[in-house]
Each structure stands twice: as structure tokens, then as C-alpha cells.
Short mmCIF file of C-alpha atoms in Angstrom, two decimals:
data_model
loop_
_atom_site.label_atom_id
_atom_site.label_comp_id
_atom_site.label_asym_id
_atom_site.label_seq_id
_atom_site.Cartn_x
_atom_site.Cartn_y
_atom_site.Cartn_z
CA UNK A 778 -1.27 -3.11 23.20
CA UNK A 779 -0.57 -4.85 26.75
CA UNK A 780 3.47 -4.02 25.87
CA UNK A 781 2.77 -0.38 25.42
CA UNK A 782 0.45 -0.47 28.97
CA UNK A 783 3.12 -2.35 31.12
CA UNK A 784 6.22 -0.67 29.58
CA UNK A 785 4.19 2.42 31.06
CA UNK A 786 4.50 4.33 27.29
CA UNK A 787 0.22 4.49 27.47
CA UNK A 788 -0.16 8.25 28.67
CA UNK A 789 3.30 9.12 27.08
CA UNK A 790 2.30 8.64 23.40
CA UNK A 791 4.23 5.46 22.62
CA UNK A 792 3.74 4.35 18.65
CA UNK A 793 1.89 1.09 19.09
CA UNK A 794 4.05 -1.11 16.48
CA UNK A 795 2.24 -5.06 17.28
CA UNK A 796 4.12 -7.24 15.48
CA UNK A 797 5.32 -4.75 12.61
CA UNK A 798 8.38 -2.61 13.02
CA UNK A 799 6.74 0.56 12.21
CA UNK A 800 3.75 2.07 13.75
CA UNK A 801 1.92 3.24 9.91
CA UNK A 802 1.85 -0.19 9.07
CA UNK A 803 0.52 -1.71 12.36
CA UNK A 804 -2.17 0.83 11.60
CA UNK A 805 -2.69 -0.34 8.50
CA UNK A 806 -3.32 -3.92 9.42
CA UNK A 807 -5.93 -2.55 12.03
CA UNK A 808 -7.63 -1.35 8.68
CA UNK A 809 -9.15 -4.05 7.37
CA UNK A 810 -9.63 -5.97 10.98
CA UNK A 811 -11.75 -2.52 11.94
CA UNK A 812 -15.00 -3.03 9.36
CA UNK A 813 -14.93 -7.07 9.78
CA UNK A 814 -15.35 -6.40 13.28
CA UNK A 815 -17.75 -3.97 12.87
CA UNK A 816 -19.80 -6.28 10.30
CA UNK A 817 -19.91 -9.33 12.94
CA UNK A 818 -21.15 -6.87 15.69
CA UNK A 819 -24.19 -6.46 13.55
CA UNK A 820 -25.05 -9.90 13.16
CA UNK A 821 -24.22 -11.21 16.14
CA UNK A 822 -27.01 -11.41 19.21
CA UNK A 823 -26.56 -11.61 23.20
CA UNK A 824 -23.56 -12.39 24.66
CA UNK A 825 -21.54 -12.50 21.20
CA UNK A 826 -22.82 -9.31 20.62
CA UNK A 827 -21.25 -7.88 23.46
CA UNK A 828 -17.90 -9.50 23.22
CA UNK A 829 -17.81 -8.01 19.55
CA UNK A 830 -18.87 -4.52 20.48
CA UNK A 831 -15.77 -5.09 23.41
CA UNK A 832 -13.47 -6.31 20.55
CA UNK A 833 -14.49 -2.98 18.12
CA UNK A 834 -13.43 -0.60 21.14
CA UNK A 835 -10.54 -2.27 21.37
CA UNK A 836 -9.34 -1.86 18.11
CA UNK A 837 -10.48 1.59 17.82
CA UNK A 838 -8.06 2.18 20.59
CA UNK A 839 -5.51 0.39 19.16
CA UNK A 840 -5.47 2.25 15.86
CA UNK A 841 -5.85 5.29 17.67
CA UNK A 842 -2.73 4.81 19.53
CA UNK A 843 -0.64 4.01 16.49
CA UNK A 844 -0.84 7.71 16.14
CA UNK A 845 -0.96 6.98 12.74
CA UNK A 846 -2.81 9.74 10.99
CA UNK A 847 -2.92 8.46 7.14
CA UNK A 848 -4.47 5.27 9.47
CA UNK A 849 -6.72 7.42 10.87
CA UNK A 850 -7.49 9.68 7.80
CA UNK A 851 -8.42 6.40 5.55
CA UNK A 852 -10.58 5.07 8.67
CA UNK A 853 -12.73 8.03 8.25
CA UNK A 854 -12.64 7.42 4.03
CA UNK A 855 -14.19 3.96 5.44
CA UNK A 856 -17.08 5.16 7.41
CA UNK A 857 -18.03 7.87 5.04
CA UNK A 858 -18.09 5.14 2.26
CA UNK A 859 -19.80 3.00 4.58
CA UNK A 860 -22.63 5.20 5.22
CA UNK A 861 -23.13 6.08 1.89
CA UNK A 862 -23.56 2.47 0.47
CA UNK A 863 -25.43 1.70 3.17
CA UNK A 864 -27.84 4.68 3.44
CA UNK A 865 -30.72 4.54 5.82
CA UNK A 866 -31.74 1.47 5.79
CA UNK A 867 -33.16 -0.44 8.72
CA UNK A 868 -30.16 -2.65 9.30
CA UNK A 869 -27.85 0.71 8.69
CA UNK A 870 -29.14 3.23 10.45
CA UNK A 871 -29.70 2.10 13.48
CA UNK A 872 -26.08 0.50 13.58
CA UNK A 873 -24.34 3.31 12.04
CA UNK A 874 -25.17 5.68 14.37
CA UNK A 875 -23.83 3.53 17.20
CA UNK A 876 -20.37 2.90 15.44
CA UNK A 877 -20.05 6.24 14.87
CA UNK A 878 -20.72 7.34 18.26
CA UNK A 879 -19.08 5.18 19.67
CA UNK A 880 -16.26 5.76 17.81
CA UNK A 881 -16.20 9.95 18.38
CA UNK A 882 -16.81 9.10 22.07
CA UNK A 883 -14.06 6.95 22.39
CA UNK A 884 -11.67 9.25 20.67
CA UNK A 885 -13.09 11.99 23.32
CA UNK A 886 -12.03 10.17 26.02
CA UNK A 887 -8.79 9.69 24.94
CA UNK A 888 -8.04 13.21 24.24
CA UNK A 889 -8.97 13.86 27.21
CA UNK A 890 -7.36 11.24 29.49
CA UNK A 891 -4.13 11.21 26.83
CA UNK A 892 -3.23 14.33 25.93
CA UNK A 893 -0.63 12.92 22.99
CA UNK A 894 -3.97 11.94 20.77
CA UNK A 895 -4.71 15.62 21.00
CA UNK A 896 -1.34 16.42 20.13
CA UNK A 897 -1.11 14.04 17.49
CA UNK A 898 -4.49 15.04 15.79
CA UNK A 899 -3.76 18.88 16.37
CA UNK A 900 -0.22 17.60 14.36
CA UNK A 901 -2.20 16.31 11.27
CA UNK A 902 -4.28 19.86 10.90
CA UNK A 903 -1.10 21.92 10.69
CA UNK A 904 0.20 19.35 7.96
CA UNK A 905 -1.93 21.39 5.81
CA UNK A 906 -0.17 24.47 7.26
CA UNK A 907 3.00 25.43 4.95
CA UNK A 908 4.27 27.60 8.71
CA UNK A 909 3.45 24.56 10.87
CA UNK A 910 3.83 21.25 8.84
CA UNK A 911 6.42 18.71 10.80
CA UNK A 912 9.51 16.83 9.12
CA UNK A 913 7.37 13.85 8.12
CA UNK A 914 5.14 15.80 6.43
CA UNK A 915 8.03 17.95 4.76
CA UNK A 916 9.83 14.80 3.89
CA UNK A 917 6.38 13.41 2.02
CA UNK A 918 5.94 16.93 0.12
CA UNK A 919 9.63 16.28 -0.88
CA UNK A 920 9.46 12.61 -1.88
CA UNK A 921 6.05 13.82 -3.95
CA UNK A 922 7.87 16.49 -5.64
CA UNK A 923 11.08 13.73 -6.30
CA UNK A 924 8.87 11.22 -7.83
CA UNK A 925 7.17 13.19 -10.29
CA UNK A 926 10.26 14.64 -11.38
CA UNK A 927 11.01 11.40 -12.51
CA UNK A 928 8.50 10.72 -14.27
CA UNK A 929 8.92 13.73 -16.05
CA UNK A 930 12.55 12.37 -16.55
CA UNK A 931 11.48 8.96 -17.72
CA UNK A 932 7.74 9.14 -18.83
CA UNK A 933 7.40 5.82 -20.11
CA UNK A 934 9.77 3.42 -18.24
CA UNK A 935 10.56 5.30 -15.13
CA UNK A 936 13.87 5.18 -13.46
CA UNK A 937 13.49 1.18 -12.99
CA UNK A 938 11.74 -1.14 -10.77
CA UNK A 939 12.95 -0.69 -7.24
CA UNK A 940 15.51 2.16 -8.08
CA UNK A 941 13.59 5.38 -6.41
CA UNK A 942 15.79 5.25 -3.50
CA UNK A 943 19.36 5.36 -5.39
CA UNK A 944 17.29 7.64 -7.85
CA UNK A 945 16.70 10.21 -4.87
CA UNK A 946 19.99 11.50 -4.73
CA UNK A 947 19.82 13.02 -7.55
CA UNK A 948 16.23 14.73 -6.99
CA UNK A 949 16.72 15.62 -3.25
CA UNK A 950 16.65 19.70 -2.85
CA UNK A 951 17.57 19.11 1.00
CA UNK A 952 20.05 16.54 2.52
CA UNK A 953 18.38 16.10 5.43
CA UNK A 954 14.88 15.08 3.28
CA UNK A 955 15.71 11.96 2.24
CA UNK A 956 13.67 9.10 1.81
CA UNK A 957 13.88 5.50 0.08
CA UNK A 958 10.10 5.04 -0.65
CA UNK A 959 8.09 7.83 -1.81
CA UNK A 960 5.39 7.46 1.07
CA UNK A 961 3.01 7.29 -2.03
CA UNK A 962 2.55 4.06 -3.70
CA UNK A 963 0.83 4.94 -6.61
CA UNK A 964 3.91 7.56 -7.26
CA UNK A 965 6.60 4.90 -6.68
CA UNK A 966 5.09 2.90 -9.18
CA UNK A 967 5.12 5.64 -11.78
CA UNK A 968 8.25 7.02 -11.00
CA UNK A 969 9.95 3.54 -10.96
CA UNK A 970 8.48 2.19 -14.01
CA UNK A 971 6.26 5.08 -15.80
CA UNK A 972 3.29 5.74 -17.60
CA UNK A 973 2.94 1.97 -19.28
CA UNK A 974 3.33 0.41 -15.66
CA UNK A 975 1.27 3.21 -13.56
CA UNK A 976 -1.51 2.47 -16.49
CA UNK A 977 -1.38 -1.24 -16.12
CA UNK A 978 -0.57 -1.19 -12.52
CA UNK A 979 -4.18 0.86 -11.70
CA UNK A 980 -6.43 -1.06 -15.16
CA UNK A 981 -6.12 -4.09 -12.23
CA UNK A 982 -8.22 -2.07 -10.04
CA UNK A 983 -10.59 -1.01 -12.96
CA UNK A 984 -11.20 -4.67 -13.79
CA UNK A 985 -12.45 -5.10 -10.14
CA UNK A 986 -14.26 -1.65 -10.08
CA UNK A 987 -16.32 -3.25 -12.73
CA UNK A 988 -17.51 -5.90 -11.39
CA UNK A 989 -17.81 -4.19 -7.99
CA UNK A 990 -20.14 -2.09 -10.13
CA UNK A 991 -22.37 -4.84 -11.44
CA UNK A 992 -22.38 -6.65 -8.23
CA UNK A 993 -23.76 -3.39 -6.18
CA UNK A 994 -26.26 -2.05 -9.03
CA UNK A 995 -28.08 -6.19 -9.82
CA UNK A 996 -27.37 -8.34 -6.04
CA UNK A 997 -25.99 -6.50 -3.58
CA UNK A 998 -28.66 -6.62 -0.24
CA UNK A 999 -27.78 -4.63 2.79
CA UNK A 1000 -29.67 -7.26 4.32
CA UNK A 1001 -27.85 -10.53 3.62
CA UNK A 1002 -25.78 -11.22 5.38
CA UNK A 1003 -22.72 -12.69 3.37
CA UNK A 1004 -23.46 -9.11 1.38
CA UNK A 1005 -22.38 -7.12 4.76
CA UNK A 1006 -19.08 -9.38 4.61
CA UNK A 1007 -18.65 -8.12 1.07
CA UNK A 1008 -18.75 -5.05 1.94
CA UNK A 1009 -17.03 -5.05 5.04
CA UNK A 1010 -13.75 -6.77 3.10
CA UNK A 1011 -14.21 -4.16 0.44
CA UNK A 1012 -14.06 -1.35 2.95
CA UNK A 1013 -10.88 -2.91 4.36
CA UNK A 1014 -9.64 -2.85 1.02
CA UNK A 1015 -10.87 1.17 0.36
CA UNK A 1016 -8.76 2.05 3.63
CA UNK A 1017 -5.76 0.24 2.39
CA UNK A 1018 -6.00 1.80 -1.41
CA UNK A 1019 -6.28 5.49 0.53
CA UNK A 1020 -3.27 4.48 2.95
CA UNK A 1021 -1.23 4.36 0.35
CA UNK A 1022 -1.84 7.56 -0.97
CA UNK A 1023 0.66 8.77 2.02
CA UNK A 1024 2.28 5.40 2.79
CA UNK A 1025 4.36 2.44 1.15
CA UNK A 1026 2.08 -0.42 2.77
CA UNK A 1027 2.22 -2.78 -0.05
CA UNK A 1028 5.85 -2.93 -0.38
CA UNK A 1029 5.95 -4.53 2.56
CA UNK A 1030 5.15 -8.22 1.76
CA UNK A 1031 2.95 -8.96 4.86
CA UNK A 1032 0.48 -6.31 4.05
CA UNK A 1033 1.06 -6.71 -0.16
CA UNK A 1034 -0.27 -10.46 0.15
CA UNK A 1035 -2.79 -9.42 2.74
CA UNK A 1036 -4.15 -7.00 0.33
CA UNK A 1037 -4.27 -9.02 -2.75
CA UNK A 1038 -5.86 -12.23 -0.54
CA UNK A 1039 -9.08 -9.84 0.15
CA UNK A 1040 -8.91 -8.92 -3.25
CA UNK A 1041 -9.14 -12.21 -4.54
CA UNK A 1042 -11.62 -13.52 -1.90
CA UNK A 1043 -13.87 -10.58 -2.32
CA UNK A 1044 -13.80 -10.75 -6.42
CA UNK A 1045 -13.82 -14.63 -6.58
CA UNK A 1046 -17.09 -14.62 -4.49
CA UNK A 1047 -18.94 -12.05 -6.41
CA UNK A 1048 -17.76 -13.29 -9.59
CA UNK A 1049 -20.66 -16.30 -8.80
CA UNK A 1050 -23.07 -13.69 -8.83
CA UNK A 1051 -22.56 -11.76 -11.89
CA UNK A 1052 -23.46 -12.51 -15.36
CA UNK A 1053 -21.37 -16.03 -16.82
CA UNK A 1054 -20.48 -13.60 -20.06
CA UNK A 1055 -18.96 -11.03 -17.33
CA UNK A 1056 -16.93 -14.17 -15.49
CA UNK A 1057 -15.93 -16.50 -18.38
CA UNK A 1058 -15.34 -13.42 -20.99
CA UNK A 1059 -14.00 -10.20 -18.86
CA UNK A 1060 -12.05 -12.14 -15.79
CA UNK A 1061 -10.77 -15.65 -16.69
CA UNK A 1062 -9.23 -15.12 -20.39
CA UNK A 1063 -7.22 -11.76 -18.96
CA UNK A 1064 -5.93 -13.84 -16.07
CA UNK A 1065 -4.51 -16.40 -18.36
CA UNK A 1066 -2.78 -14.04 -20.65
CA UNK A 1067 -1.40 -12.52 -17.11
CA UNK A 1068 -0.50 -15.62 -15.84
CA UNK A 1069 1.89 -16.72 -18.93
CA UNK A 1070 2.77 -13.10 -19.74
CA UNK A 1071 3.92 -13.78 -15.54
CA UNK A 1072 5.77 -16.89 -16.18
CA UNK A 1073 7.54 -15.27 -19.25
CA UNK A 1074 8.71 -12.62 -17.40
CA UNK A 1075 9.58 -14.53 -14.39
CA UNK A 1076 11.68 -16.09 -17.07
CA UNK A 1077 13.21 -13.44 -18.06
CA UNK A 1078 14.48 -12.20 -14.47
CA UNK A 1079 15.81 -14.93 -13.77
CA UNK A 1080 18.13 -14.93 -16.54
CA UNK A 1081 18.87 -10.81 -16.14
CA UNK A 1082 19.27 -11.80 -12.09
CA UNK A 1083 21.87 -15.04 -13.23
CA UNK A 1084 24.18 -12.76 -15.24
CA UNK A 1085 24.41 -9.85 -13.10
CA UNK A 1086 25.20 -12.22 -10.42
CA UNK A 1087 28.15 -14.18 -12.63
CA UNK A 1088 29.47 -11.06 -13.30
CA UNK A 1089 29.98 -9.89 -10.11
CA UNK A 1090 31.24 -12.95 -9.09
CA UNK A 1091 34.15 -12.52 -12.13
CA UNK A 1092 34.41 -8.58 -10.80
CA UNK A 1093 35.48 -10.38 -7.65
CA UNK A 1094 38.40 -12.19 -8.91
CA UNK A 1095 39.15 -9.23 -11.19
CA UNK A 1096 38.29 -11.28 -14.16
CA UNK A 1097 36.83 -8.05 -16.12
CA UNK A 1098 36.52 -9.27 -19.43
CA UNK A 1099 34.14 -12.21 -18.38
CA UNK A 1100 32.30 -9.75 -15.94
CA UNK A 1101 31.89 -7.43 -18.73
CA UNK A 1102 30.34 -9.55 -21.02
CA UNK A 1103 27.70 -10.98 -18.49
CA UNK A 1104 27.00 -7.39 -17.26
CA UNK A 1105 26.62 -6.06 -21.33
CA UNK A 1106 24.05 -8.70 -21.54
CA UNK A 1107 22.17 -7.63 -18.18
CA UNK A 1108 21.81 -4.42 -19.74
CA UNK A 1109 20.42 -5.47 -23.00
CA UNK A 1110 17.90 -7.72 -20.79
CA UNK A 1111 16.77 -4.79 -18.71
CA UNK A 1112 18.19 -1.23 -19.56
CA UNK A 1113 16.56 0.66 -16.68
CA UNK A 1114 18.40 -1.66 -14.03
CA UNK A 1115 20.06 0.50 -12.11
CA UNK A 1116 22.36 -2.54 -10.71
CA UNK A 1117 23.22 -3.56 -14.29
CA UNK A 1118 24.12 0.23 -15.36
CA UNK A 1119 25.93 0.82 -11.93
CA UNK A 1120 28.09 -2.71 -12.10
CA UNK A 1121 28.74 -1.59 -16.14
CA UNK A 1122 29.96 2.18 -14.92
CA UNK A 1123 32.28 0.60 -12.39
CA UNK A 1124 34.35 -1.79 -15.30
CA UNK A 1125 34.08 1.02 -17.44
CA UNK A 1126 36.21 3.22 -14.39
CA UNK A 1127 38.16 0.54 -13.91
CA UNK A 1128 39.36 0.70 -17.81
CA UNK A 1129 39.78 4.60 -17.07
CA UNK A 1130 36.88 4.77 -19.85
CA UNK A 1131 35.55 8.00 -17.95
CA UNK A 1132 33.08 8.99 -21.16
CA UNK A 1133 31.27 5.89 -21.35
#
């Protein structure tokens, strides 16, 4: 934030990027800091109190100028869950009303003082506008339209882990809409590795959802304050999950770990509060069975990794018979590997073996 001040790019609508390289993510990292912030505000008293409310405007500002607008559209999901689970109770209402004011009146100001917030949120109404949308939001609609077509392809294994952006080529309906990641997680994972991995990849959340469920219908206390940390993680989480309905946050390993971290914090905390059946039964046998079924597997790519390495490494000295036989077994490891298939086309053109 003091780079994009002193570089002068304030009032002309410099992406603030922080540490990240891109500005979608920097916004996304604002989106858990945002309720945590918000959470200590409330329980802190005097002069805390007003360092914390200083430290909330400031990241409201921040994310605002990442001009991130998924950033700003799952901020909103955040509030409005907020207030719901919250309600009008005497430690909510009071404080809701003053985040949320103070939020609107600080995105007021900005308009008005930086006319490329305006811009920016006029930008993210005519998204919805087929006449008016911009290339980012053409570009999504494209990647959208890619991915499912692959699923349609290659229901139940997808195209293979990782492999959407080599897959793309052959889905694109423009050149100049390209795109490596799908801008949708929860696509990418069902277009890279179908319905049996889009299933298990989302029955992780459901486990969580459930005891989410018992811990908000038997314990949870607006009041407590350990509760309003709860929930303030959780909401972090909630804007993350809705970020990546229009962004690719969790393939980048900062954010990924980030997000599973809360998740584990937030469920291994509540998990002292719900029934012992619910913890010893429903969470710790599953996580076992994960955790070899995870070694396995591990196990397994390293061994798929191993060959298609050795038999690049014999491609290299154009030994093809030994590369061939390393890359056949790569294949028979893991037939949607798009690196296996595409090192086992290229021996097969070097034969002249054009039908295979």
C-alpha cells in the first residue's frame, strides 16, 4: 500500500499486488485478514479499540484498491453471512451496523476522491451485460464453457490432473481467449479429473459442513468470545470458497496452505466441543484411511514421476527402445497423463508410426 502511494499509482488505479504477483490474489489474502480484524475490534476496549478500528479501514482500503471485484463480490458474501448468523443480538447489532457503515462510507469516499473505484465497480455491473462485458470477463465465460466441455469429454476421469491448460487448445473457440486455469476452481477440478474427483474433492467440505452444523445448532454463543473467532475464521474461509468460484486461489500454494491451516484450526477446535461419537467415529477413522490411501498414492507418483523422467533422459541420447519401455509403463501407471501420452506420441513419430 505505501509502494502504490509513493510510486504516485494511488489516484491512477494501480492493482495493489503486496507481496503476490497478481492483484486477485493479494485480494484474496485480505479475505480472511478482513473478519479477524473485524472480530478483535469488537472485543477490544480503549485505546486497542481504536488502533483496531484504524487497522479495519485500512484493510478495507487495501482490498478496495486491489480492484479486485470477485475480492470484493465474496467480501459482501461475508457480511451478508455475517449478519445472518449473528442476527440482532446485543453484541451484533450494535457492531454490525458500524462495520457496515463504515465500510459503505469508506467506499464513498473513494469513489469520490478516486474515480478508478467507480470505474472499476461500474466495470463489474456490465460483466453481467453480454454488449458491455470486458476481456476478463469474456475470457472467464470462455474458460467456463472449455471446462465443462471436458467434462462432458471425460466424465469420470477428466482430461488429467494439471492438464486443462494443454487441454485448452483444443476447446478454445477464439485464439485470443486463452487461458491456463479455468478462473473457477471447482471447474478445474472437474474438468481435470471428473466426476469421482469433483465428488470427493467437495464430500471434504461436507464433512466440515457437518460439524459446522452441530457446532452452531448445540454451542455456538455470539457472546463468547473464542465463538466470535470461530466465526470470524469461518467467514475468512466462506470468502475464500466464493473467490474461487471466479478465481484459481488455491492453486497457488501460499493461499492453498493458508486455506487448509484455517480449516484445520477452525475444525480441530470445534471438534472438542461436539459429541466424542461425532469426533472419534465421523473425523478421526476417515482421516486415517486418507492419510494411507495419501501415502499409497504418494507412492505411486513417485514411481509414474521416476519413469517418465528415465525415459526422457534415454529420449535424450536417442536410446528409444529403453525410453519406450519406461514411458509404456508411465502410461499404464496413469493413463490420463498428458506428459506420459505426449512423450509416447513423440517415439511413436519418431518410428513414423503416424496411427498409433
Amino acid at each position: 500500500l505505501i509502494n502504490v502511494v509513493v510510486e504516485g499509482g494511488l489516484l491512477t488505479g494501480d492493482k495493489l499486488v503486496g507481496t503476490f504477483t497478481w492483484h486477485n490474489q493479494m485480494g484474496a489474502f485480505i479475505l480472511y485478514l478482513l473478519p479477524l480484524a473485524a472480530a478483535f475490534f469488537i472485543q477490544s476496549k480503549g485505546r486497542m479499540r481504536r488502533i483496531l478500528a484504524a487497522s479495519n479501514i485500512l484493510l478495507v482500503i487495501s482490498l478496495l484498491l486491489t480492484y479486485s471485484r470477485g475480492s470484493w463480490l465474496s467480501a459482501v458474501a461475508m457480511l451478508i453471512l455475517a449478519g445472518i448468523v449473528i442476527g440482532w443480538s446485543r453484541v451484533g447489532r450494535g457492531n454490525i451496523l458500524k462495520v457496515g457503515l463504515g465500510i459503505v462510507s469508506i467506499v464513498v469516499l473513494l469513489s469520490l476522491f478516486i474515480p478508478a473505484v467507480g470505474e472499476r465497480a461500474q466495470e463489474l455491473v456490465a460483466e453481467f451485460s453480454t454488449n458491455q462485458r470486458s476481456i476478463s470477463g469474456d475470457l472467464r465465460l470462455a474458460s467456463y464453457r472449455s471446462a465443462w466441455e471436458m467434462l462432458q469429454d471425460y466424465p469420470w476421469t477428466g482430461v488429467g490432473p494439471g492438464a486443462y491448460g494443454a487441454a485448452n487448445y483444443a476447446y478454445q473457440t477464439e485464439p485470443w481467449l486463452y487461458a491456463r486455469d479455468t478462473h473457477n476452481h471447482y471447474l478445474q477440478i472437474a474438468a481435470e479429473t471428473g466426476w469421482i474427483g469433483l465428488v470427493s474433492f467437495i464430500s471434504v467440505f461436507a464433512v466440515g459442513l457437518l460439524m459446522l452444523r452441530d457446532f452452531w445448532k448445540d454451542h455456538f454463543d455470539v457472546h463468547n468470545k473464542t465463538h466470535q473467532i470461530i466465526l470470524a475464521l469461518v467467514l475468512g474461509i466462506v470468502g475464500s470458497v466464493a473467490h474461487n468460484l471466479v478465481d484459481f486461489d488455491w492453486n497457488w500454494v501460499n493461499l492453498s496452505v493458508l486455506f487448509w491451516i484455517i480449516g484445520g484450526v477452525v475444525l480441530g477446535t470445534i471438534s472438542r466441543m461436539v459429541s466424542n461419537n461425532y469426533q472419534h467415529i465421523s473425523i478421526r477413522k476417515p482421516l486415517s484411511i486418507l492419510a494411507i490411501a495419501s501415502v499409497l498414492f504418494s507412492g505411486w507418483l513417485f514411481i509414474f514421476d521416476r519413469e517418465v523422467k528415465v525415459g526422457r533422459e534415454y529420449l535424450r541420447e536417442t536410446n528409444v527402445e529403453e525410453a519406450r519401455g519406461h514411458t509404456l509403463l508411465a502410461t499404464r501407471l496413469m493413463p490420463v497423463s498428458h506428459r506420459a501420452s505426449a512423450d509416447l506420441g513423440y517415439i511413436h513419430r519418431r518410428d513414423g508410426n503416424y496411427e498409433q
